Amino acid sequence: MTPLEKKLAEMIPSVREERRALARDHGDEAVATVSITQLLGGLRGVRGLVTETSVLDPHEGIRFRGHTIPELLQRLPRAQGGTQPLPEGIFHLLLTGELPSRSDAMEISAEWRRRERLPEHVTRVIDAVPRDAHPMTQLTIGIAAMQTESVFARRYREGIERAQLWEPTLEDAMTLIARLPLLAAYIYRRSFRGGEHLPAADRTLDWAGNFARMLGFEDPGFAELLRLYLFLLSDHEGGNVSAHTVHLVGSALSDPYLALSAGMNGLAGPLHGLANQEALRFILEMRDRLGGGVPARAAIESHVRQTLETGRVIPGYGHAVLRTTDPRYVAQRNFALAHMPDDELFRIVDAMQEIVPAVLRRHGKAKSPWPNVDAHTGVLLVHYGLEEHDFYTVLFGVSRALGTLASLVWDRALGLPIERPKSVSLEWLREHVREMTPKA
Ligand code: AMX
């Protein structure tokens, strides 16, 4: 048993008991009512999921196991000589609820590096897809192709007891996370670097540091950015499309590979994870249309207004839950202020954060006019030379695997059942409204 498995094995019985006691003693108490607006509006705000790893407050932002982003930027272990948190540390925290020591993080790092190997058929499957297929399409295909190695699927077939299912879930999660950077780098080098693949670094390098190396970026600043980014995007409670999909598909006892690849399909949507590439595209098109350089404030404002008038969204702004500037945006902004304060694209992002919220407010539709995480990402990556926008959501996906797979381990540990909400038809709603309306 690895130290991580041991920790979980010790924790799980008491959390299970708490779940049982809540159901036994308070099973009939309501936690939510659902209005017709919510029913017709994407279930916004309806409490309908249990997710242990993080909670999102509309006004404060995300808390990972109770800890805010600024706090974790101080407290999570860092790479040797680095200033940014190791993604290994956030995985430990999300999974166990405990802040990791440096040696906890390094143990996970060694374990992931030990497991990194792409099965040969996976690269063959990817190679069969057109080189210009969107990298997210290649990512989901690659993850699904790796499913042949699922320990969960094998143990399930062999008749493993339900209470033990968390163990092969963790096993698959560790292997999948270990291999995702290899898969992502394979896709990047194939699509954008003429198929020249790079070997993994020696095993003393951490997971994100090796990922940076395999993508082909030697600048230590890029590795630091990747550590920050992979930490920041790892989890955003349970209701967002990618997390919810992994949970939902996993509830059918589909194995972690099938569940994650389904979640990645959701992440590939322009209203969710694809917004980071859309946000950069928006900035570049605006800059070019307005004559290059950092456009004047009035020109930015007018461009944003015109975009809204044609019915399009301003990517990187607004959020389904947040009602404040996304702390993940703030963390990326602080990184930019420290590493690239004079970068032209950063100055445009900076100007936009001053201008767009007021325009969105006047436009009067978006419930939140503030920048979200995706407003910043592209500009940071371009600074270090990763200019292929279509690849950005893959980085988001590698990060989101950390939180969604940690959650999946807990779904199985808690024995959460197959998810099956009740749906109604518009006819049912009409009838319901008629019955509820007092007769004149
Ligand atoms: N620009 C223009 N209009 C916007 C807007 C934006 N950035 N954000 C919201 N609106 C509009 C919506 O399209 C909606 O219009 P409609 O009534 O005509 O359909 C109206 O404002 C109300 O929407 P909302 O309740 O404020 O937001 P939502 O919960 O329906 O959607 C989100 C949230 C993120 C999809 C939306 O803000 C949006 O499309 N933003 C731009 C895309 C983006 O940045 N997505 C990334 C989100 C973070 C992530 O998941 N990675």
CSV table of C-alpha atoms and ligand atoms in Angstrom, one decimal:
chain,number,residue,atom,x,y,z
A,1,MET,CA,0.0,0.0,0.0
A,2,THR,CA,1.3,3.5,-0.9
A,3,PRO,CA,1.3,6.2,1.8
A,4,LEU,CA,-1.6,7.9,0.0
A,5,GLU,CA,-3.7,4.7,-0.1
A,6,LYS,CA,-2.9,4.1,3.5
A,7,LYS,CA,-4.1,7.6,4.4
A,8,LEU,CA,-7.3,7.1,2.5
A,9,ALA,CA,-7.9,3.7,3.9
A,10,GLU,CA,-7.7,5.2,7.4
A,11,MET,CA,-10.0,8.2,6.6
A,12,ILE,CA,-12.8,6.4,4.6
A,13,PRO,CA,-14.6,4.5,7.4
A,14,SER,CA,-15.4,7.6,9.5
A,15,VAL,CA,-16.5,9.6,6.4
A,16,ARG,CA,-18.7,6.7,5.4
A,17,GLU,CA,-20.2,6.6,8.8
A,18,GLU,CA,-20.9,10.3,8.7
A,19,ARG,CA,-22.7,9.9,5.4
A,20,ARG,CA,-24.7,7.0,6.8
A,21,ALA,CA,-25.6,8.9,10.0
A,22,LEU,CA,-26.8,12.0,8.0
A,23,ALA,CA,-29.0,9.8,5.8
A,24,ARG,CA,-30.3,7.9,8.8
A,25,ASP,CA,-31.0,10.9,11.1
A,26,HIS,CA,-31.9,13.7,8.7
A,27,GLY,CA,-32.8,11.8,5.5
A,28,ASP,CA,-36.2,13.6,5.1
A,29,GLU,CA,-34.9,17.2,5.6
A,30,ALA,CA,-35.0,19.4,2.5
A,31,VAL,CA,-31.8,21.2,1.4
A,32,ALA,CA,-33.3,22.8,-1.7
A,33,THR,CA,-36.5,23.7,-3.5
A,34,VAL,CA,-36.5,24.2,-7.3
A,35,SER,CA,-38.2,27.1,-9.0
A,36,ILE,CA,-39.4,27.0,-12.6
A,37,THR,CA,-36.7,29.6,-13.4
A,38,GLN,CA,-34.1,27.2,-12.1
A,39,LEU,CA,-35.6,24.2,-13.9
A,40,LEU,CA,-35.6,26.0,-17.2
A,41,GLY,CA,-32.3,27.8,-16.5
A,42,GLY,CA,-29.7,25.1,-16.2
A,43,LEU,CA,-30.5,24.3,-12.5
A,44,ARG,CA,-28.4,27.3,-11.5
A,45,GLY,CA,-28.0,27.4,-7.7
A,46,VAL,CA,-29.9,24.1,-7.1
A,47,ARG,CA,-28.1,22.1,-4.4
A,48,GLY,CA,-28.1,18.6,-6.0
A,49,LEU,CA,-24.6,17.2,-5.8
A,50,VAL,CA,-22.1,16.2,-3.0
A,51,THR,CA,-18.5,17.1,-3.9
A,52,GLU,CA,-15.9,16.8,-1.1
A,53,THR,CA,-12.9,18.4,-2.8
A,54,SER,CA,-13.9,22.1,-3.1
A,55,VAL,CA,-16.7,24.6,-2.6
A,56,LEU,CA,-17.3,27.7,-4.7
A,57,ASP,CA,-18.6,30.9,-3.0
A,58,PRO,CA,-20.0,33.4,-5.4
A,59,HIS,CA,-18.3,36.3,-3.7
A,60,GLU,CA,-15.1,34.8,-2.5
A,61,GLY,CA,-14.3,32.3,-5.2
A,62,ILE,CA,-13.1,28.7,-4.8
A,63,ARG,CA,-11.9,27.1,-1.6
A,64,PHE,CA,-10.0,23.8,-2.0
A,65,ARG,CA,-10.8,21.7,1.0
A,66,GLY,CA,-11.5,25.0,2.9
A,67,HIS,CA,-8.4,26.8,1.7
A,68,THR,CA,-8.4,29.9,-0.5
A,69,ILE,CA,-6.1,30.3,-3.5
A,70,PRO,CA,-4.0,33.1,-1.9
A,71,GLU,CA,-3.5,30.9,1.2
A,72,LEU,CA,-2.5,27.9,-0.9
A,73,LEU,CA,-0.1,29.9,-2.9
A,74,GLN,CA,1.8,30.4,0.3
A,75,ARG,CA,1.3,27.0,1.9
A,76,LEU,CA,1.6,24.4,-0.8
A,77,PRO,CA,5.1,22.9,-1.4
A,78,ARG,CA,7.1,24.2,-4.4
A,79,ALA,CA,9.6,22.9,-6.8
A,80,GLN,CA,13.3,23.3,-5.9
A,81,GLY,CA,14.1,27.0,-6.4
A,82,GLY,CA,10.5,27.8,-7.6
A,83,THR,CA,7.8,30.1,-6.3
A,84,GLN,CA,4.7,28.4,-7.6
A,85,PRO,CA,2.8,25.5,-6.0
A,86,LEU,CA,3.4,21.9,-7.2
A,87,PRO,CA,0.2,20.4,-8.7
A,88,GLU,CA,1.2,17.2,-6.8
A,89,GLY,CA,0.4,19.2,-3.6
A,90,ILE,CA,-3.1,20.3,-4.6
A,91,PHE,CA,-3.9,16.7,-5.6
A,92,HIS,CA,-2.8,15.5,-2.2
A,93,LEU,CA,-5.0,18.2,-0.6
A,94,LEU,CA,-8.0,17.5,-2.8
A,95,LEU,CA,-7.8,13.8,-2.2
A,96,THR,CA,-7.1,13.7,1.5
A,97,GLY,CA,-8.2,17.1,2.9
A,98,GLU,CA,-4.7,17.5,4.4
A,99,LEU,CA,-2.1,20.1,3.5
A,100,PRO,CA,0.8,18.1,2.2
A,101,SER,CA,4.3,18.2,3.5
A,102,ARG,CA,7.1,18.6,0.9
A,103,SER,CA,7.8,14.9,1.2
A,104,ASP,CA,4.1,14.0,0.6
A,105,ALA,CA,4.2,16.0,-2.6
A,106,MET,CA,7.5,14.5,-3.7
A,107,GLU,CA,6.2,11.0,-3.1
A,108,ILE,CA,3.3,11.7,-5.4
A,109,SER,CA,5.7,13.2,-7.9
A,110,ALA,CA,7.8,10.1,-7.9
A,111,GLU,CA,4.8,7.9,-8.2
A,112,TRP,CA,3.5,9.8,-11.2
A,113,ARG,CA,6.8,9.9,-12.9
A,114,ARG,CA,7.2,6.1,-12.2
A,115,ARG,CA,3.9,5.4,-14.0
A,116,GLU,CA,4.5,7.6,-17.1
A,117,ARG,CA,4.3,5.4,-20.2
A,118,LEU,CA,1.9,5.8,-23.2
A,119,PRO,CA,0.7,2.4,-24.4
A,120,GLU,CA,1.9,1.9,-27.9
A,121,HIS,CA,-1.6,1.5,-29.4
A,122,VAL,CA,-2.6,5.0,-28.0
A,123,THR,CA,-0.2,6.8,-30.2
A,124,ARG,CA,-1.3,4.7,-33.2
A,125,VAL,CA,-4.9,5.6,-32.5
A,126,ILE,CA,-4.0,9.3,-32.3
A,127,ASP,CA,-1.9,9.0,-35.5
A,128,ALA,CA,-5.0,7.8,-37.3
A,129,VAL,CA,-6.8,11.1,-36.6
A,130,PRO,CA,-6.1,14.0,-39.0
A,131,ARG,CA,-3.3,16.1,-37.7
A,132,ASP,CA,-5.5,19.2,-37.8
A,133,ALA,CA,-8.2,17.6,-35.6
A,134,HIS,CA,-8.8,19.8,-32.6
A,135,PRO,CA,-6.4,18.9,-29.9
A,136,MET,CA,-9.3,18.3,-27.5
A,137,THR,CA,-10.7,15.7,-29.9
A,138,GLN,CA,-7.4,14.0,-29.9
A,139,LEU,CA,-7.2,14.2,-26.1
A,140,THR,CA,-10.6,12.6,-25.5
A,141,ILE,CA,-9.8,9.9,-28.1
A,142,GLY,CA,-6.4,9.3,-26.4
A,143,ILE,CA,-7.9,9.0,-22.9
A,144,ALA,CA,-10.6,6.6,-24.2
A,145,ALA,CA,-7.9,4.5,-26.0
A,146,MET,CA,-5.9,4.2,-22.7
A,147,GLN,CA,-9.0,2.6,-21.1
A,148,THR,CA,-7.8,-0.8,-22.2
A,149,GLU,CA,-5.5,-0.6,-19.2
A,150,SER,CA,-8.2,0.2,-16.6
A,151,VAL,CA,-7.6,-1.7,-13.4
A,152,PHE,CA,-11.1,-0.6,-12.3
A,153,ALA,CA,-12.8,-2.3,-15.3
A,154,ARG,CA,-10.7,-5.5,-14.8
A,155,ARG,CA,-11.4,-5.7,-11.0
A,156,TYR,CA,-15.1,-5.0,-11.6
A,157,ARG,CA,-15.3,-7.9,-14.1
A,158,GLU,CA,-13.6,-10.1,-11.5
A,159,GLY,CA,-16.3,-9.2,-9.0
A,160,ILE,CA,-14.6,-6.8,-6.6
A,161,GLU,CA,-16.8,-5.8,-3.6
A,162,ARG,CA,-18.5,-2.4,-4.0
A,163,ALA,CA,-16.8,-1.1,-0.8
A,164,GLN,CA,-13.4,-1.7,-2.3
A,165,LEU,CA,-14.1,0.1,-5.6
A,166,TRP,CA,-12.3,3.3,-4.5
A,167,GLU,CA,-9.0,1.4,-4.6
A,168,PRO,CA,-8.9,0.6,-8.4
A,169,THR,CA,-10.4,4.1,-8.9
A,170,LEU,CA,-7.3,5.6,-7.2
A,171,GLU,CA,-5.1,3.2,-9.1
A,172,ASP,CA,-6.5,4.3,-12.5
A,173,ALA,CA,-6.5,8.0,-11.4
A,174,MET,CA,-2.8,7.8,-10.5
A,175,THR,CA,-1.9,6.2,-13.9
A,176,LEU,CA,-4.1,8.5,-15.9
A,177,ILE,CA,-2.7,11.6,-14.3
A,178,ALA,CA,0.8,10.3,-14.7
A,179,ARG,CA,0.2,9.8,-18.4
A,180,LEU,CA,-1.8,12.8,-19.3
A,181,PRO,CA,1.2,15.1,-19.8
A,182,LEU,CA,2.7,12.5,-22.2
A,183,LEU,CA,-0.5,12.3,-24.2
A,184,ALA,CA,-0.9,16.1,-24.2
A,185,ALA,CA,2.7,16.6,-25.3
A,186,TYR,CA,2.3,13.9,-28.0
A,187,ILE,CA,-0.7,15.8,-29.4
A,188,TYR,CA,1.1,19.1,-29.2
A,189,ARG,CA,4.3,18.0,-30.9
A,190,ARG,CA,2.3,16.1,-33.5
A,191,SER,CA,-0.1,18.9,-34.4
A,192,PHE,CA,2.2,21.9,-34.1
A,193,ARG,CA,5.9,20.8,-34.1
A,194,GLY,CA,6.0,18.5,-37.2
A,195,GLY,CA,5.7,15.3,-35.1
A,196,GLU,CA,9.2,15.7,-33.5
A,197,HIS,CA,8.6,14.1,-30.1
A,198,LEU,CA,10.8,14.8,-27.2
A,199,PRO,CA,12.0,12.3,-24.5
A,200,ALA,CA,10.9,12.7,-20.9
A,201,ALA,CA,13.3,14.4,-18.5
A,202,ASP,CA,15.1,12.4,-15.9
A,203,ARG,CA,12.8,11.4,-13.0
A,204,THR,CA,14.1,14.0,-10.5
A,205,LEU,CA,12.0,16.6,-12.3
A,206,ASP,CA,8.4,17.1,-11.1
A,207,TRP,CA,5.3,16.3,-13.1
A,208,ALA,CA,4.7,19.8,-14.5
A,209,GLY,CA,8.4,20.5,-15.0
A,210,ASN,CA,8.6,17.4,-17.1
A,211,PHE,CA,5.4,18.3,-19.0
A,212,ALA,CA,7.0,21.7,-19.9
A,213,ARG,CA,10.1,19.9,-21.1
A,214,MET,CA,8.1,17.4,-23.2
A,215,LEU,CA,6.1,20.2,-24.8
A,216,GLY,CA,9.4,21.7,-25.8
A,217,PHE,CA,9.7,24.8,-23.5
A,218,GLU,CA,13.0,25.1,-21.7
A,219,ASP,CA,12.5,28.5,-20.1
A,220,PRO,CA,12.1,27.9,-16.3
A,221,GLY,CA,9.5,30.6,-16.3
A,222,PHE,CA,7.2,28.5,-18.5
A,223,ALA,CA,7.5,25.5,-16.1
A,224,GLU,CA,6.6,27.8,-13.2
A,225,LEU,CA,3.6,29.1,-15.2
A,226,LEU,CA,2.5,25.6,-15.9
A,227,ARG,CA,2.7,24.6,-12.2
A,228,LEU,CA,0.6,27.6,-11.3
A,229,TYR,CA,-1.9,27.0,-14.1
A,230,LEU,CA,-2.2,23.2,-13.3
A,231,PHE,CA,-2.8,24.1,-9.7
A,232,LEU,CA,-5.4,26.8,-10.3
A,233,LEU,CA,-7.7,25.0,-12.7
A,234,SER,CA,-7.7,21.7,-10.9
A,235,ASP,CA,-11.1,21.9,-9.3
A,236,HIS,CA,-14.2,24.2,-9.2
A,237,GLU,CA,-16.7,22.3,-7.1
A,238,GLY,CA,-19.0,19.7,-8.6
A,239,GLY,CA,-21.6,21.4,-10.8
A,240,ASN,CA,-19.4,22.7,-13.7
A,241,VAL,CA,-19.8,20.8,-16.9
A,242,SER,CA,-16.6,18.9,-16.8
A,243,ALA,CA,-16.7,17.9,-13.1
A,244,HIS,CA,-20.4,17.1,-13.2
A,245,THR,CA,-19.9,14.9,-16.3
A,246,VAL,CA,-17.0,12.9,-14.8
A,247,HIS,CA,-19.2,12.4,-11.7
A,248,LEU,CA,-22.3,11.4,-13.7
A,249,VAL,CA,-20.6,9.0,-16.0
A,250,GLY,CA,-18.6,7.5,-13.1
A,251,SER,CA,-21.9,7.0,-11.2
A,252,ALA,CA,-22.8,4.3,-13.8
A,253,LEU,CA,-19.5,2.6,-12.6
A,254,SER,CA,-17.9,3.4,-15.9
A,255,ASP,CA,-14.2,3.4,-15.2
A,256,PRO,CA,-12.1,6.5,-14.6
A,257,TYR,CA,-10.8,6.6,-18.2
A,258,LEU,CA,-14.4,6.6,-19.7
A,259,ALA,CA,-15.5,9.1,-17.1
A,260,LEU,CA,-12.6,11.5,-17.7
A,261,SER,CA,-12.8,11.3,-21.4
A,262,ALA,CA,-16.6,12.2,-21.2
A,263,GLY,CA,-15.7,15.1,-18.9
A,264,MET,CA,-13.1,16.4,-21.4
A,265,ASN,CA,-15.8,16.4,-24.1
A,266,GLY,CA,-17.7,18.8,-21.9
A,267,LEU,CA,-14.6,20.9,-21.2
A,268,ALA,CA,-14.2,21.3,-25.0
A,269,GLY,CA,-17.3,23.5,-25.2
A,270,PRO,CA,-16.9,27.3,-25.9
A,271,LEU,CA,-18.9,28.3,-22.9
A,272,HIS,CA,-16.7,26.2,-20.6
A,273,GLY,CA,-13.0,25.2,-21.2
A,274,LEU,CA,-12.7,26.4,-24.8
A,275,ALA,CA,-13.2,30.0,-23.5
A,276,ASN,CA,-9.5,30.4,-22.9
A,277,GLN,CA,-8.7,30.1,-26.6
A,278,GLU,CA,-11.7,32.2,-27.5
A,279,ALA,CA,-10.5,34.9,-25.1
A,280,LEU,CA,-7.1,35.1,-26.7
A,281,ARG,CA,-8.5,35.1,-30.2
A,282,PHE,CA,-10.8,38.0,-29.2
A,283,ILE,CA,-7.8,40.0,-27.9
A,284,LEU,CA,-5.7,39.4,-31.0
A,285,GLU,CA,-8.5,40.1,-33.4
A,286,MET,CA,-9.4,43.3,-31.5
A,287,ARG,CA,-5.7,44.4,-31.5
A,288,ASP,CA,-5.3,43.8,-35.3
A,289,ARG,CA,-8.6,45.4,-36.2
A,290,LEU,CA,-7.7,48.5,-34.1
A,291,GLY,CA,-4.3,48.9,-35.8
A,292,GLY,CA,-1.9,46.9,-33.6
A,293,GLY,CA,-0.2,47.8,-30.3
A,294,VAL,CA,-2.3,48.6,-27.2
A,295,PRO,CA,-5.5,50.1,-28.5
A,296,ALA,CA,-6.9,53.3,-26.9
A,297,ARG,CA,-9.5,52.8,-24.2
A,298,ALA,CA,-12.2,54.4,-26.2
A,299,ALA,CA,-11.5,52.0,-29.1
A,300,ILE,CA,-11.6,48.9,-26.8
A,301,GLU,CA,-14.8,50.1,-25.4
A,302,SER,CA,-16.4,50.6,-28.8
A,303,HIS,CA,-15.1,47.2,-30.0
A,304,VAL,CA,-16.6,45.4,-26.9
A,305,ARG,CA,-19.9,47.2,-27.4
A,306,GLN,CA,-20.1,46.3,-31.1
A,307,THR,CA,-19.4,42.6,-30.2
A,308,LEU,CA,-22.3,42.6,-27.8
A,309,GLU,CA,-24.5,44.3,-30.3
A,310,THR,CA,-24.0,41.5,-32.7
A,311,GLY,CA,-25.2,39.0,-30.1
A,312,ARG,CA,-21.8,37.5,-29.3
A,313,VAL,CA,-20.3,37.0,-25.8
A,314,ILE,CA,-17.1,38.6,-24.5
A,315,PRO,CA,-15.0,35.5,-23.8
A,316,GLY,CA,-13.3,35.5,-20.4
A,317,TYR,CA,-16.0,37.5,-18.7
A,318,GLY,CA,-19.1,36.4,-16.7
A,319,HIS,CA,-19.6,33.2,-14.7
A,320,ALA,CA,-22.4,30.9,-13.9
A,321,VAL,CA,-21.7,31.1,-10.1
A,322,LEU,CA,-19.0,33.8,-9.4
A,323,ARG,CA,-20.2,37.3,-8.7
A,324,THR,CA,-16.7,38.8,-8.3
A,325,THR,CA,-13.4,38.8,-10.2
A,326,ASP,CA,-12.2,35.2,-10.3
A,327,PRO,CA,-9.4,34.7,-7.8
A,328,ARG,CA,-7.8,32.4,-10.5
A,329,TYR,CA,-7.7,35.5,-12.8
A,330,VAL,CA,-6.1,37.5,-10.0
A,331,ALA,CA,-3.4,34.8,-9.4
A,332,GLN,CA,-2.5,34.8,-13.1
A,333,ARG,CA,-2.5,38.6,-13.1
A,334,ASN,CA,-0.1,38.7,-10.2
A,335,PHE,CA,2.1,36.2,-12.1
A,336,ALA,CA,2.1,38.6,-15.1
A,337,LEU,CA,2.8,41.6,-13.0
A,338,ALA,CA,5.9,39.8,-11.6
A,339,HIS,CA,7.2,38.2,-14.9
A,340,MET,CA,6.0,40.3,-17.8
A,341,PRO,CA,4.6,43.7,-16.7
A,342,ASP,CA,5.5,45.3,-20.1
A,343,ASP,CA,4.1,42.6,-22.3
A,344,GLU,CA,1.9,44.2,-24.9
A,345,LEU,CA,-0.9,41.6,-24.7
A,346,PHE,CA,-0.8,41.8,-20.9
A,347,ARG,CA,-1.4,45.5,-21.1
A,348,ILE,CA,-4.4,44.9,-23.3
A,349,VAL,CA,-5.8,42.4,-20.8
A,350,ASP,CA,-5.1,44.9,-18.1
A,351,ALA,CA,-7.0,47.6,-20.0
A,352,MET,CA,-9.9,45.3,-20.7
A,353,GLN,CA,-10.4,44.5,-17.0
A,354,GLU,CA,-10.9,48.3,-16.5
A,355,ILE,CA,-13.3,48.6,-19.4
A,356,VAL,CA,-15.3,45.5,-20.0
A,357,PRO,CA,-17.2,45.2,-16.7
A,358,ALA,CA,-18.8,48.7,-17.1
A,359,VAL,CA,-19.8,47.9,-20.7
A,360,LEU,CA,-21.3,44.5,-19.7
A,361,ARG,CA,-23.2,46.2,-16.9
A,362,ARG,CA,-24.7,48.8,-19.2
A,363,HIS,CA,-25.5,46.0,-21.6
A,364,GLY,CA,-27.5,44.6,-18.7
A,365,LYS,CA,-27.6,40.9,-19.4
A,366,ALA,CA,-24.6,39.2,-17.8
A,367,LYS,CA,-25.2,38.6,-14.1
A,368,SER,CA,-21.5,38.8,-13.5
A,369,PRO,CA,-19.5,41.4,-15.5
A,370,TRP,CA,-16.1,40.4,-14.0
A,371,PRO,CA,-13.2,38.6,-15.6
A,372,ASN,CA,-13.0,34.8,-15.2
A,373,VAL,CA,-10.0,32.6,-15.3
A,374,ASP,CA,-10.0,32.3,-19.0
A,375,ALA,CA,-9.5,36.0,-19.7
A,376,HIS,CA,-5.8,35.7,-18.8
A,377,THR,CA,-4.4,32.3,-19.7
A,378,GLY,CA,-3.7,32.8,-23.4
A,379,VAL,CA,-1.7,35.9,-22.9
A,380,LEU,CA,0.6,34.2,-20.4
A,381,LEU,CA,1.2,31.2,-22.6
A,382,VAL,CA,1.9,33.4,-25.7
A,383,HIS,CA,4.5,35.3,-23.7
A,384,TYR,CA,6.5,32.1,-23.4
A,385,GLY,CA,6.0,31.1,-27.0
A,386,LEU,CA,3.0,28.7,-26.7
A,387,GLU,CA,1.0,30.4,-29.4
A,388,GLU,CA,-1.3,27.7,-30.6
A,389,HIS,CA,-4.6,28.7,-29.1
A,390,ASP,CA,-6.3,25.4,-30.0
A,391,PHE,CA,-4.1,23.7,-27.5
A,392,TYR,CA,-5.0,25.7,-24.4
A,393,THR,CA,-8.0,23.7,-23.4
A,394,VAL,CA,-5.8,20.6,-23.3
A,395,LEU,CA,-3.8,22.2,-20.6
A,396,PHE,CA,-7.0,23.0,-18.8
A,397,GLY,CA,-8.0,19.3,-19.2
A,398,VAL,CA,-4.8,18.0,-17.7
A,399,SER,CA,-5.3,20.3,-14.7
A,400,ARG,CA,-9.0,19.4,-14.3
A,401,ALA,CA,-8.2,15.7,-14.2
A,402,LEU,CA,-6.7,16.3,-10.7
A,403,GLY,CA,-9.9,17.5,-9.1
A,404,THR,CA,-12.4,15.4,-11.0
A,405,LEU,CA,-10.4,12.2,-10.4
A,406,ALA,CA,-9.9,12.9,-6.7
A,407,SER,CA,-13.7,13.4,-6.5
A,408,LEU,CA,-14.3,10.2,-8.3
A,409,VAL,CA,-12.2,8.3,-5.7
A,410,TRP,CA,-14.5,9.8,-3.0
A,411,ASP,CA,-17.7,9.0,-5.0
A,412,ARG,CA,-16.7,5.3,-4.9
A,413,ALA,CA,-15.5,5.5,-1.3
A,414,LEU,CA,-18.8,6.9,-0.2
A,415,GLY,CA,-20.7,4.4,-2.4
A,416,LEU,CA,-22.7,7.2,-4.2
A,417,PRO,CA,-25.3,5.6,-6.3
A,418,ILE,CA,-26.0,6.0,-10.0
A,419,GLU,CA,-27.3,9.5,-10.7
A,420,ARG,CA,-30.8,9.7,-11.9
A,421,PRO,CA,-32.7,13.0,-11.4
A,422,LYS,CA,-36.4,13.2,-12.4
A,423,SER,CA,-37.2,15.1,-15.6
A,424,VAL,CA,-40.6,16.6,-16.4
A,425,SER,CA,-42.1,17.8,-19.7
A,426,LEU,CA,-43.4,21.3,-20.5
A,427,GLU,CA,-46.9,19.8,-20.5
A,428,TRP,CA,-46.3,18.6,-16.9
A,429,LEU,CA,-45.2,22.1,-16.0
A,430,ARG,CA,-48.3,23.7,-17.6
A,431,GLU,CA,-50.5,21.4,-15.6
A,432,HIS,CA,-48.5,22.0,-12.4
A,433,VAL,CA,-48.8,25.8,-12.8
A,434,ARG,CA,-52.6,25.4,-13.5
A,435,GLU,CA,-53.1,23.4,-10.4
A,436,MET,CA,-51.0,25.8,-8.2
A,437,THR,CA,-52.8,28.9,-9.4
A,438,PRO,CA,-55.6,29.9,-7.1
A,439,LYS,CA,-59.1,29.8,-8.8
A,440,ALA,CA,-60.6,33.3,-9.2
B,1,AMX,N1,-20.6,38.4,-22.8
B,1,AMX,C1,-21.9,38.7,-23.3
B,1,AMX,N2,-23.0,38.2,-22.7
B,1,AMX,C2,-22.9,37.5,-21.6
B,1,AMX,C3,-21.6,37.2,-21.0
B,1,AMX,C4,-20.5,37.7,-21.6
B,1,AMX,N3,-19.2,37.5,-21.2
B,1,AMX,N4,-21.8,36.5,-19.9
B,1,AMX,C5,-23.2,36.3,-19.8
B,1,AMX,N5,-23.8,36.9,-20.8
B,1,AMX,C6,-25.2,36.8,-21.2
B,1,AMX,C7,-25.6,35.4,-21.4
B,1,AMX,O1,-25.3,35.0,-22.7
B,1,AMX,C8,-27.1,35.4,-21.1
B,1,AMX,O2,-27.7,36.0,-22.3
B,1,AMX,P1,-29.2,35.4,-22.8
B,1,AMX,O3,-30.1,35.7,-21.6
B,1,AMX,O4,-29.4,36.1,-24.0
B,1,AMX,O5,-29.0,33.9,-22.9
B,1,AMX,C9,-27.2,36.5,-20.0
B,1,AMX,O6,-26.0,37.3,-20.1
B,1,AMX,C10,-27.3,35.9,-18.6
B,1,AMX,O7,-26.3,35.0,-18.4
B,1,AMX,P2,-25.7,34.7,-17.0
B,1,AMX,O8,-26.8,34.1,-16.1
B,1,AMX,O9,-24.9,35.9,-16.5
B,1,AMX,O10,-24.5,33.6,-17.3
B,1,AMX,P3,-24.8,32.1,-17.5
B,1,AMX,O11,-24.7,31.4,-16.2
B,1,AMX,O12,-25.9,31.7,-18.4
B,1,AMX,O13,-23.4,31.7,-18.3
B,1,AMX,C11,-21.1,31.9,-18.9
B,1,AMX,C12,-22.2,31.8,-17.7
B,1,AMX,C13,-19.8,31.7,-18.3
B,1,AMX,C14,-21.4,30.7,-19.8
B,1,AMX,C15,-21.3,33.2,-19.6
B,1,AMX,O14,-21.0,34.3,-18.7
B,1,AMX,C16,-20.5,33.4,-20.8
B,1,AMX,O15,-20.9,32.9,-21.9
B,1,AMX,N6,-19.2,33.9,-20.7
B,1,AMX,C17,-18.3,34.0,-21.9
B,1,AMX,C18,-17.7,32.7,-22.1
B,1,AMX,C19,-16.7,32.4,-20.9
B,1,AMX,O16,-15.9,33.2,-20.6
B,1,AMX,N7,-16.8,31.1,-20.4
B,1,AMX,C20,-15.8,30.6,-19.4
B,1,AMX,C21,-16.4,30.4,-18.1
B,1,AMX,C22,-15.4,29.8,-17.1
B,1,AMX,C23,-15.2,28.4,-17.4
B,1,AMX,O17,-16.0,27.5,-17.3
B,1,AMX,N8,-14.0,28.1,-17.9
